[in-house]
PDB file of N, CA and C in Angstrom:
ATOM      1  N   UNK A  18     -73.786  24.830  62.162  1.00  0.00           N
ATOM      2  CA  UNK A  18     -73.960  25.481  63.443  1.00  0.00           C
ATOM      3  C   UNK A  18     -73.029  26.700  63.496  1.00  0.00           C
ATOM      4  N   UNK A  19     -73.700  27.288  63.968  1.00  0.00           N
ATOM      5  CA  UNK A  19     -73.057  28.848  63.856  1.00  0.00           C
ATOM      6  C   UNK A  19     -72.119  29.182  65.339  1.00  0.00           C
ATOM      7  N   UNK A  20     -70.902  29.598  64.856  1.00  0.00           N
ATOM      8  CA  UNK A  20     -69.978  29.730  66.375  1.00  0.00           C
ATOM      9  C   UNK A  20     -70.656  30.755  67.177  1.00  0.00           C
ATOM     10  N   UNK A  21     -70.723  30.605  68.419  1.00  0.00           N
ATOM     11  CA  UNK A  21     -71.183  31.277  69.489  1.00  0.00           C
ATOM     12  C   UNK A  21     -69.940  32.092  69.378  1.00  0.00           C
ATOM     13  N   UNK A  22     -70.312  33.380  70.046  1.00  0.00           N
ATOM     14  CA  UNK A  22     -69.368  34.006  70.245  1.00  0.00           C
ATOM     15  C   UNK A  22     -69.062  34.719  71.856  1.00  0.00           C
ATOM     16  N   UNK A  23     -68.971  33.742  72.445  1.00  0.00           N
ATOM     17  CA  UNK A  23     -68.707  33.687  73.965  1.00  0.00           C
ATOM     18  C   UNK A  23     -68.513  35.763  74.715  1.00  0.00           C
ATOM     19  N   UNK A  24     -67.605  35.986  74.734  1.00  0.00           N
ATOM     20  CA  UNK A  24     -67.669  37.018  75.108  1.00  0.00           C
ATOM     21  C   UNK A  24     -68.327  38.138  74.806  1.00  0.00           C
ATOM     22  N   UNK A  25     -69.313  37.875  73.596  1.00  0.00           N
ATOM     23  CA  UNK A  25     -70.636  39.035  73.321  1.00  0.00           C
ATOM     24  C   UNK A  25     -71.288  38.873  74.769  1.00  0.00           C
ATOM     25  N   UNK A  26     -72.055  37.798  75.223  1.00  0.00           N
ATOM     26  CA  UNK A  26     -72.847  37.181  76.358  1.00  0.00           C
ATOM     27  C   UNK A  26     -72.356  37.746  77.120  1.00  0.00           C
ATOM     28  N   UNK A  27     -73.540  38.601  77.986  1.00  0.00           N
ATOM     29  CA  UNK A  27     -73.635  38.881  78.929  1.00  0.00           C
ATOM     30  C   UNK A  27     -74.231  38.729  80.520  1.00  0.00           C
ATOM     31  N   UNK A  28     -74.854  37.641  79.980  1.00  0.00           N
ATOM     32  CA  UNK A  28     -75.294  36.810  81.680  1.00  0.00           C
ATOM     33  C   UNK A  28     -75.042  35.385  81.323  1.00  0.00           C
ATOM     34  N   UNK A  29     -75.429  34.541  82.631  1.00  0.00           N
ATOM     35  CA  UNK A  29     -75.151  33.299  82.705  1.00  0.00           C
ATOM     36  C   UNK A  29     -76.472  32.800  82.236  1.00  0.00           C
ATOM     37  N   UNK A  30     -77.935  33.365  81.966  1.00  0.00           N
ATOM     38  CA  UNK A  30     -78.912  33.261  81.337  1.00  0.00           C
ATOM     39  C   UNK A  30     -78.955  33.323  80.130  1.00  0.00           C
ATOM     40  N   UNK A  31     -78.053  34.569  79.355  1.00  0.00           N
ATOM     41  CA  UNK A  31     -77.528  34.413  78.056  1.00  0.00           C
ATOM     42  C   UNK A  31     -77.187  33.456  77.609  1.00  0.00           C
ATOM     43  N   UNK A  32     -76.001  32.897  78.113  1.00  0.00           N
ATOM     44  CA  UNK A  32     -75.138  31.558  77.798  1.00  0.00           C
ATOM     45  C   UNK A  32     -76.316  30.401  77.961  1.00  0.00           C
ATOM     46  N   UNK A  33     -77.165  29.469  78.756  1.00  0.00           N
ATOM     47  CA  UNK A  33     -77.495  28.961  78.774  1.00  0.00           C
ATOM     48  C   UNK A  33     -78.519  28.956  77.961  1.00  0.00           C
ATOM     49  N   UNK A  34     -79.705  30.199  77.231  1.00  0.00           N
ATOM     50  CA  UNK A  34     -80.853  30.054  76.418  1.00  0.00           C
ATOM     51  C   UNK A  34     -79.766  29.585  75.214  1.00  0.00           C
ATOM     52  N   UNK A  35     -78.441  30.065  74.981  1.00  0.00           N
ATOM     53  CA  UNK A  35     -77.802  29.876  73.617  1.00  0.00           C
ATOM     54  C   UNK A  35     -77.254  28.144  73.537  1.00  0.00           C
ATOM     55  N   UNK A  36     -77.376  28.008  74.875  1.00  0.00           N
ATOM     56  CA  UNK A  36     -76.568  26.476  74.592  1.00  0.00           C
ATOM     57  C   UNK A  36     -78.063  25.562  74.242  1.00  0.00           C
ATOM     58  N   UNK A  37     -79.318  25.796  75.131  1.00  0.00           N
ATOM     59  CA  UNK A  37     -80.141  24.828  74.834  1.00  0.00           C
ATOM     60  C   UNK A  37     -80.909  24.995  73.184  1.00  0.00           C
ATOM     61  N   UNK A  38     -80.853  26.370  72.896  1.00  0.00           N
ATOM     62  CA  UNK A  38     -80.894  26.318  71.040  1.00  0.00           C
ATOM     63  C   UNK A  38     -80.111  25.343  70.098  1.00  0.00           C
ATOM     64  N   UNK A  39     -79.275  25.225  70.633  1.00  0.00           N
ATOM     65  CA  UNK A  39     -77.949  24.668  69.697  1.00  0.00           C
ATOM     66  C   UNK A  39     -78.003  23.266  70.374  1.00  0.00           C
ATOM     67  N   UNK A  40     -78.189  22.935  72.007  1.00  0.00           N
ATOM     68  CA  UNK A  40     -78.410  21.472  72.136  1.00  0.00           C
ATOM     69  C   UNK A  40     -79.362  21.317  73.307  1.00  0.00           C
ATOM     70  N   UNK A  41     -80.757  21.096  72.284  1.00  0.00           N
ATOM     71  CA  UNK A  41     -82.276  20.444  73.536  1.00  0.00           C
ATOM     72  C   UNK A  41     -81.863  19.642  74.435  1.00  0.00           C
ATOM     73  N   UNK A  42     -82.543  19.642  75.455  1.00  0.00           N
ATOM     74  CA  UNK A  42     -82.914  18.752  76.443  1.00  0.00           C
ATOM     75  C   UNK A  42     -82.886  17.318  75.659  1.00  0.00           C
ATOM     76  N   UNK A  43     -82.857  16.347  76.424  1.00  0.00           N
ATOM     77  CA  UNK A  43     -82.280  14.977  75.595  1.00  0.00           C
ATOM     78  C   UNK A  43     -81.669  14.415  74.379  1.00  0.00           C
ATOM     79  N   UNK A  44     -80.791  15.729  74.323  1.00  0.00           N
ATOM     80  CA  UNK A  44     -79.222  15.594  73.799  1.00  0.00           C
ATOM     81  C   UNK A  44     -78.415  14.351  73.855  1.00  0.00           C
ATOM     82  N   UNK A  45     -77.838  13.264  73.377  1.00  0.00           N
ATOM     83  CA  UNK A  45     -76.874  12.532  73.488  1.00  0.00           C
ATOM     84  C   UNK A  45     -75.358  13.288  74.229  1.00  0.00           C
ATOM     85  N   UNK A  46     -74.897  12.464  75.324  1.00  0.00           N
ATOM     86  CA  UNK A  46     -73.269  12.625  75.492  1.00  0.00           C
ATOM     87  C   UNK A  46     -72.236  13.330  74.405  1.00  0.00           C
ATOM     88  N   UNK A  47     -72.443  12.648  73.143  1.00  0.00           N
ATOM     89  CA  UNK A  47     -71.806  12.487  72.374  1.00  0.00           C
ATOM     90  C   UNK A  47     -72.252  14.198  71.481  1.00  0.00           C
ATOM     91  N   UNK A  48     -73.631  13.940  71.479  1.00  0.00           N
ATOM     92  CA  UNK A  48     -73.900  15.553  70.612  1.00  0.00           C
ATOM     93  C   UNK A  48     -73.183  16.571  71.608  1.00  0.00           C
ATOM     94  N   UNK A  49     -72.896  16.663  72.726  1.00  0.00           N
ATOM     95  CA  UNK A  49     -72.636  17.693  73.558  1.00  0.00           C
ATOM     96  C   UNK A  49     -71.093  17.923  73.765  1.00  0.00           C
ATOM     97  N   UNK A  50     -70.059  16.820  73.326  1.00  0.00           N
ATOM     98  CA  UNK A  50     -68.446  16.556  72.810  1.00  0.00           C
ATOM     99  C   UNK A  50     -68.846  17.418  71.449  1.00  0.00           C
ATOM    100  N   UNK A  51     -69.172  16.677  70.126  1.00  0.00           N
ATOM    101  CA  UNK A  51     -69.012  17.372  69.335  1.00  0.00           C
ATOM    102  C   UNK A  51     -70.001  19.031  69.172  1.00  0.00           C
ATOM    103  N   UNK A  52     -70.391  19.618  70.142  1.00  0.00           N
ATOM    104  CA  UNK A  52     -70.502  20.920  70.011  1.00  0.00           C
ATOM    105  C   UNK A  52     -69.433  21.574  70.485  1.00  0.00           C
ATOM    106  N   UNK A  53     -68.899  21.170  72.048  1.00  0.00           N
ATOM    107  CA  UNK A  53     -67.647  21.570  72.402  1.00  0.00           C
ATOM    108  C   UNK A  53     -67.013  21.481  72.128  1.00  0.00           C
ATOM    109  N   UNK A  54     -66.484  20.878  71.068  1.00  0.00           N
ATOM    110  CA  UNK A  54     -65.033  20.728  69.803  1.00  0.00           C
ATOM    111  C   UNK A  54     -65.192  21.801  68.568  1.00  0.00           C
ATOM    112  N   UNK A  55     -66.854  22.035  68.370  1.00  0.00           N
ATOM    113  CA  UNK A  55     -67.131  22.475  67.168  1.00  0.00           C
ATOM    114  C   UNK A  55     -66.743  24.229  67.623  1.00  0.00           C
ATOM    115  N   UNK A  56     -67.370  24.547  69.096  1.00  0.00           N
ATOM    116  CA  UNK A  56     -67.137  26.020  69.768  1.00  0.00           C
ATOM    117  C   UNK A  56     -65.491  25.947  70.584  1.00  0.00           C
ATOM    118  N   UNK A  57     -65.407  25.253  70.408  1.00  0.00           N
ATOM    119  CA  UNK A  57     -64.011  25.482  70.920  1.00  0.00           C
ATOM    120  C   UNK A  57     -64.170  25.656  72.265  1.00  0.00           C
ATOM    121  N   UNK A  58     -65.048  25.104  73.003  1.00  0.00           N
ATOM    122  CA  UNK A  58     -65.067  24.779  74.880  1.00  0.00           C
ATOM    123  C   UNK A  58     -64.237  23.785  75.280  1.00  0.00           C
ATOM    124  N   UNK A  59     -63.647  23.980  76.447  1.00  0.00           N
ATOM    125  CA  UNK A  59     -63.048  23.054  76.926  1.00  0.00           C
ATOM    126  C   UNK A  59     -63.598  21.963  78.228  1.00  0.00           C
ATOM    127  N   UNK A  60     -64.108  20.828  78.081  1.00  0.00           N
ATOM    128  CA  UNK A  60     -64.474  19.997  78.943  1.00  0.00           C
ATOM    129  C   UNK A  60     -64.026  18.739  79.028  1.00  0.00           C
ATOM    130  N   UNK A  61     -64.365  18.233  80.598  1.00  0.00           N
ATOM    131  CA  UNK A  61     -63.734  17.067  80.862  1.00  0.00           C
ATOM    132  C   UNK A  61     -64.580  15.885  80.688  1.00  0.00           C
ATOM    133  N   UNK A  62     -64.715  14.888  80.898  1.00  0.00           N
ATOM    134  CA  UNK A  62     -65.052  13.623  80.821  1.00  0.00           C
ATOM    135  C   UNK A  62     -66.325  13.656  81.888  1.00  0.00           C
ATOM    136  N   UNK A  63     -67.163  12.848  81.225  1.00  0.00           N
ATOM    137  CA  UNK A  63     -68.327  12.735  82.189  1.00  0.00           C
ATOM    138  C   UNK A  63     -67.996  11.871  83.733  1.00  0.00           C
ATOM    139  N   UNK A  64     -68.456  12.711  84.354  1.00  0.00           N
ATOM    140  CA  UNK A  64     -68.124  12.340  86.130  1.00  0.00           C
ATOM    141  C   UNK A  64     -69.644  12.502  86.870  1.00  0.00           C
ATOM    142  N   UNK A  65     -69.856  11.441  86.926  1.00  0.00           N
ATOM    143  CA  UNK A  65     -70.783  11.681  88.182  1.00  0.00           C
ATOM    144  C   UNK A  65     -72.275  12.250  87.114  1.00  0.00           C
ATOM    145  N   UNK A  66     -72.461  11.920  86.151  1.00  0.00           N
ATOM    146  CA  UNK A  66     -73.690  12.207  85.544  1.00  0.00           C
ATOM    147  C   UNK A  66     -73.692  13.858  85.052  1.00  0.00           C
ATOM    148  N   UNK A  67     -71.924  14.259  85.169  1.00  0.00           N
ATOM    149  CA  UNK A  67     -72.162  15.750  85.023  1.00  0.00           C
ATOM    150  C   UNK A  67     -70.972  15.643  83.644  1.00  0.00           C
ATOM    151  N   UNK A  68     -71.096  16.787  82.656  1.00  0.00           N
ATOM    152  CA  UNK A  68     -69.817  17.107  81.792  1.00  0.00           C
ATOM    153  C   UNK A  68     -69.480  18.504  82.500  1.00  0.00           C
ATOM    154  N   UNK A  69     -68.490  18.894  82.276  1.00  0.00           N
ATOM    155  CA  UNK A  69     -68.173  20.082  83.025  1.00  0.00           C
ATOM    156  C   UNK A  69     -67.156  20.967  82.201  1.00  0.00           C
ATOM    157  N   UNK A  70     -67.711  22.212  81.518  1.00  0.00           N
ATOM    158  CA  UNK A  70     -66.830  23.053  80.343  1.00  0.00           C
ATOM    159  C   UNK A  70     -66.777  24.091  80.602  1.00  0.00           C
ATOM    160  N   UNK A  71     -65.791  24.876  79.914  1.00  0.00           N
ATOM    161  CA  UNK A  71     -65.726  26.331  80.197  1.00  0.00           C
ATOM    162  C   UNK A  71     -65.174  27.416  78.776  1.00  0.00           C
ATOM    163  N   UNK A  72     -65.660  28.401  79.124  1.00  0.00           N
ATOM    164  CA  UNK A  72     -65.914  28.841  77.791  1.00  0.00           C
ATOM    165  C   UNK A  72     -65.219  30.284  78.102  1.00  0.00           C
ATOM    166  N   UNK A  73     -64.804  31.313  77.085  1.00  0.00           N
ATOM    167  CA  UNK A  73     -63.980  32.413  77.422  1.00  0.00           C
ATOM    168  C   UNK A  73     -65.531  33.327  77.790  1.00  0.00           C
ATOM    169  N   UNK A  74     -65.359  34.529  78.606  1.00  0.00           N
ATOM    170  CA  UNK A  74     -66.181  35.276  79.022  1.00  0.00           C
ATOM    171  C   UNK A  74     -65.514  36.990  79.010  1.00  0.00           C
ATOM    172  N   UNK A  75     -66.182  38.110  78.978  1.00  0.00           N
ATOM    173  CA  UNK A  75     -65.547  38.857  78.971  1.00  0.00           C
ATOM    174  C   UNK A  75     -64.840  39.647  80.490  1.00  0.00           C
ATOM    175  N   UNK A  76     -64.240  39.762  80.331  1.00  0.00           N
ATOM    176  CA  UNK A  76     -63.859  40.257  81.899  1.00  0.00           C
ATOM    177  C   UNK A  76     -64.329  41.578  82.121  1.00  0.00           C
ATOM    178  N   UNK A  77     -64.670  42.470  83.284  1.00  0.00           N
ATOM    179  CA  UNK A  77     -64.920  43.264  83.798  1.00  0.00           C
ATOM    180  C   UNK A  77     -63.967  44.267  84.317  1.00  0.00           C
ATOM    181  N   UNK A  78     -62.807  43.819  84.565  1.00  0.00           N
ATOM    182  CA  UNK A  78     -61.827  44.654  85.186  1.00  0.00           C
ATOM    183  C   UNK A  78     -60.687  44.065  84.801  1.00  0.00           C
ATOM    184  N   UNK A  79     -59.506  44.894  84.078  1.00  0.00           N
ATOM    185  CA  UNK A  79     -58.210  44.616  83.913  1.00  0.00           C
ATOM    186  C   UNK A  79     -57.406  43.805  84.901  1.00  0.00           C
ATOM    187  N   UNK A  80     -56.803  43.201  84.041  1.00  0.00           N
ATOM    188  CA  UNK A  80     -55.939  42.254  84.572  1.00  0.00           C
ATOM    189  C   UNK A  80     -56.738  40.747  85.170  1.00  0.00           C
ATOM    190  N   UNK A  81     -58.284  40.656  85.059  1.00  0.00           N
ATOM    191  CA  UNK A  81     -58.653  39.653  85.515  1.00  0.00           C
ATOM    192  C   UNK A  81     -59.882  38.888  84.745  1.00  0.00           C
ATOM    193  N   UNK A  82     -59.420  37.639  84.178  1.00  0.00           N
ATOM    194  CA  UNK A  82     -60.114  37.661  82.973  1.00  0.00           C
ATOM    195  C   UNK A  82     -61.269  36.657  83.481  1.00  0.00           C
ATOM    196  N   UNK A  83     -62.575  36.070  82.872  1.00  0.00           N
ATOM    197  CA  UNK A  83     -63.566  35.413  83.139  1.00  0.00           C
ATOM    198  C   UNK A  83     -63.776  34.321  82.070  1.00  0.00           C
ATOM    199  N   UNK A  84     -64.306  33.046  83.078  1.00  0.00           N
ATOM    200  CA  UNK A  84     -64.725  32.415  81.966  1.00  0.00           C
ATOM    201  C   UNK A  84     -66.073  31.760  82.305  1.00  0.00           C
ATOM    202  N   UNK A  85     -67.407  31.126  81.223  1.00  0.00           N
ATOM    203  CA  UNK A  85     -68.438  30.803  81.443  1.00  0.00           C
ATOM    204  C   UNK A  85     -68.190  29.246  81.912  1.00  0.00           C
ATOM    205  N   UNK A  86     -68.484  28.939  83.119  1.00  0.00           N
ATOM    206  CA  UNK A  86     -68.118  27.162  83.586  1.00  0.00           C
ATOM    207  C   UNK A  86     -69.374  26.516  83.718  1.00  0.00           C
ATOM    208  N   UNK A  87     -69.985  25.689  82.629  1.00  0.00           N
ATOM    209  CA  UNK A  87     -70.641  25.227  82.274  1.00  0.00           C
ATOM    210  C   UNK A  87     -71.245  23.738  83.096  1.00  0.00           C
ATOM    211  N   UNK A  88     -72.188  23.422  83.259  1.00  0.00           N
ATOM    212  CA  UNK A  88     -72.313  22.163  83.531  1.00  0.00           C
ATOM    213  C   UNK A  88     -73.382  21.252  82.641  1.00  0.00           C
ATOM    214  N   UNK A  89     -73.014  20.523  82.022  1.00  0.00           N
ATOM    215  CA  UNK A  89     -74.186  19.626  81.431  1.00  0.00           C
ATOM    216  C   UNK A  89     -74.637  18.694  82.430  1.00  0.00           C
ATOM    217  N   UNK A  90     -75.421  18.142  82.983  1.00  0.00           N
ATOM    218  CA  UNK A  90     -76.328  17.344  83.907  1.00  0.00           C
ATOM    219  C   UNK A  90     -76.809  15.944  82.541  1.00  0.00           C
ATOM    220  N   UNK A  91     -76.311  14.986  83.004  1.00  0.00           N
ATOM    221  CA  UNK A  91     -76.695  13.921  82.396  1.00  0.00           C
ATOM    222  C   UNK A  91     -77.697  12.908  82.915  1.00  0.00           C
ATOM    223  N   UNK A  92     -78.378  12.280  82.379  1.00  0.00           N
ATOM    224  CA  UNK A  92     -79.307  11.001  83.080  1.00  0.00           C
ATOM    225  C   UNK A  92     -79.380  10.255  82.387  1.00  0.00           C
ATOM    226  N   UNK A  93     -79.036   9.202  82.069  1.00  0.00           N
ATOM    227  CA  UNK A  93     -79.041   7.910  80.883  1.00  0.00           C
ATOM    228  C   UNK A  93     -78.298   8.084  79.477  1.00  0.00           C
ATOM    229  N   UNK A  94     -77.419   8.884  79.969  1.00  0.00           N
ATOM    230  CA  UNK A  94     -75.936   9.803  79.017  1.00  0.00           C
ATOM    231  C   UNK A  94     -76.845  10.934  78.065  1.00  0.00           C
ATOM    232  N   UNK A  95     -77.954  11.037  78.644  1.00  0.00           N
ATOM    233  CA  UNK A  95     -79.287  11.870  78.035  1.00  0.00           C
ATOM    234  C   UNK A  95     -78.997  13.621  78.407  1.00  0.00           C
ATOM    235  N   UNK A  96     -78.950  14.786  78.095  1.00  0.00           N
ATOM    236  CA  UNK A  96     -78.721  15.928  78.939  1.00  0.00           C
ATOM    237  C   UNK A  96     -80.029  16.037  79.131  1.00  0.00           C
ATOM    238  N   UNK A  97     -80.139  16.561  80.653  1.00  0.00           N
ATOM    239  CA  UNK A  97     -81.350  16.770  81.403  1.00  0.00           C
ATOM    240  C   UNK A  97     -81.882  18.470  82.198  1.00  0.00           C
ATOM    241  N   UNK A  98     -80.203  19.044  81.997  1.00  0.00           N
ATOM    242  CA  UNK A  98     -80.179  19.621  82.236  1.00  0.00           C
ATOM    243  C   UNK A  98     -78.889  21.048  82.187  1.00  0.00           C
ATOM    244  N   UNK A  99     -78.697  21.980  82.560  1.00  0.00           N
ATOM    245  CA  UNK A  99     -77.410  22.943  82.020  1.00  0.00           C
ATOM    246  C   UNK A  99     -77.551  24.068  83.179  1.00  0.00           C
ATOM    247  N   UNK A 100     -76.579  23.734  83.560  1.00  0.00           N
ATOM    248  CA  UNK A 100     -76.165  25.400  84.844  1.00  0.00           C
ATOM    249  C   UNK A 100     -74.772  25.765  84.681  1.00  0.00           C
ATOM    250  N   UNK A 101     -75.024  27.489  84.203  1.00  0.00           N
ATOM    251  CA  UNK A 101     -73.986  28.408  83.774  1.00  0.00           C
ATOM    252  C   UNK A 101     -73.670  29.268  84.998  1.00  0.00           C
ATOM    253  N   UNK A 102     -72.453  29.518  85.505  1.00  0.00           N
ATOM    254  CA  UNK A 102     -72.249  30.670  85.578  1.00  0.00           C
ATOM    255  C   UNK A 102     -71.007  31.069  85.614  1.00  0.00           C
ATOM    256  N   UNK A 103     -70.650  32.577  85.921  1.00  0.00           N
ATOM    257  CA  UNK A 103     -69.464  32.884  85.686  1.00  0.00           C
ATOM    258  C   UNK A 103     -68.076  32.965  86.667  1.00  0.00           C
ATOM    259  N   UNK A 104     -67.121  32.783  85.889  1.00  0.00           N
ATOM    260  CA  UNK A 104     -66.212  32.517  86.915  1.00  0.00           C
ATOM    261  C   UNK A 104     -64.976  33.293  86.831  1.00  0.00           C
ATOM    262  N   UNK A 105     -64.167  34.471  87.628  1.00  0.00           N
ATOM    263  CA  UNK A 105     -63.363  35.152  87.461  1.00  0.00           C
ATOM    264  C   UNK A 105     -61.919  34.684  88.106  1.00  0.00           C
ATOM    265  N   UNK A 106     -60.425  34.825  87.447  1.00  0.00           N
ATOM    266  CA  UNK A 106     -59.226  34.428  87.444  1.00  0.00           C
ATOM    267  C   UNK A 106     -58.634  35.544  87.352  1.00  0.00           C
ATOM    268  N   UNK A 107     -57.280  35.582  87.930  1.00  0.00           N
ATOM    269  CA  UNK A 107     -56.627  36.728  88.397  1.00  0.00           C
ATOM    270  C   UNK A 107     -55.148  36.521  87.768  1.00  0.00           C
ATOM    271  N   UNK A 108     -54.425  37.937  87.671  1.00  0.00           N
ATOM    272  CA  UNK A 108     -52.783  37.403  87.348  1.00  0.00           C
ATOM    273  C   UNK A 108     -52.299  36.723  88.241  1.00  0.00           C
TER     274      UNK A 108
END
């Protein structure tokens, strides 16, 4: 699997056609840990039928950087579903 390279992407449509290439719709839990270990995303523990990651993004304006905050949507630890978008942080 080939590393994404997060801050090329330029929409939250970007990010998401690239995540469901790399992991279809009824994905295992487990395939969706080891992609985020393999890209270097950071996510937490499944809560509530959701995984929840975030990925570096490019920022738009100095001094305030962005990142892509991911949601995997689970149903029978199955992914069902993926909503991206972006999220901006300040000094």
């Amino acid at each position: 699997m080939a590393e994404i390279r997060w801050k090329r992407l330029k929409t939250a449509a970007d990010v998401r056609t690239r995540l469901l290439e790399a992991l279809p719709l009824g994905s295992d839990s487990s395939a969706i840990r080891s992609f985020a270990a393999a890209q270097h995303v950071e996510c937490s523990e499944a809560d509530g039928g959701v995984i929840r990651c975030s990925a570096p993004a490019r920022g738009r304006w100095p001094l305030i950087s962005a990142k892509w905050l991911i949601e995997f949507h689970l149903e029978s630890d199955r992914l069902a579903g993926i909503t991206v978008r972006e999220g901006l942080t300040g000094p």
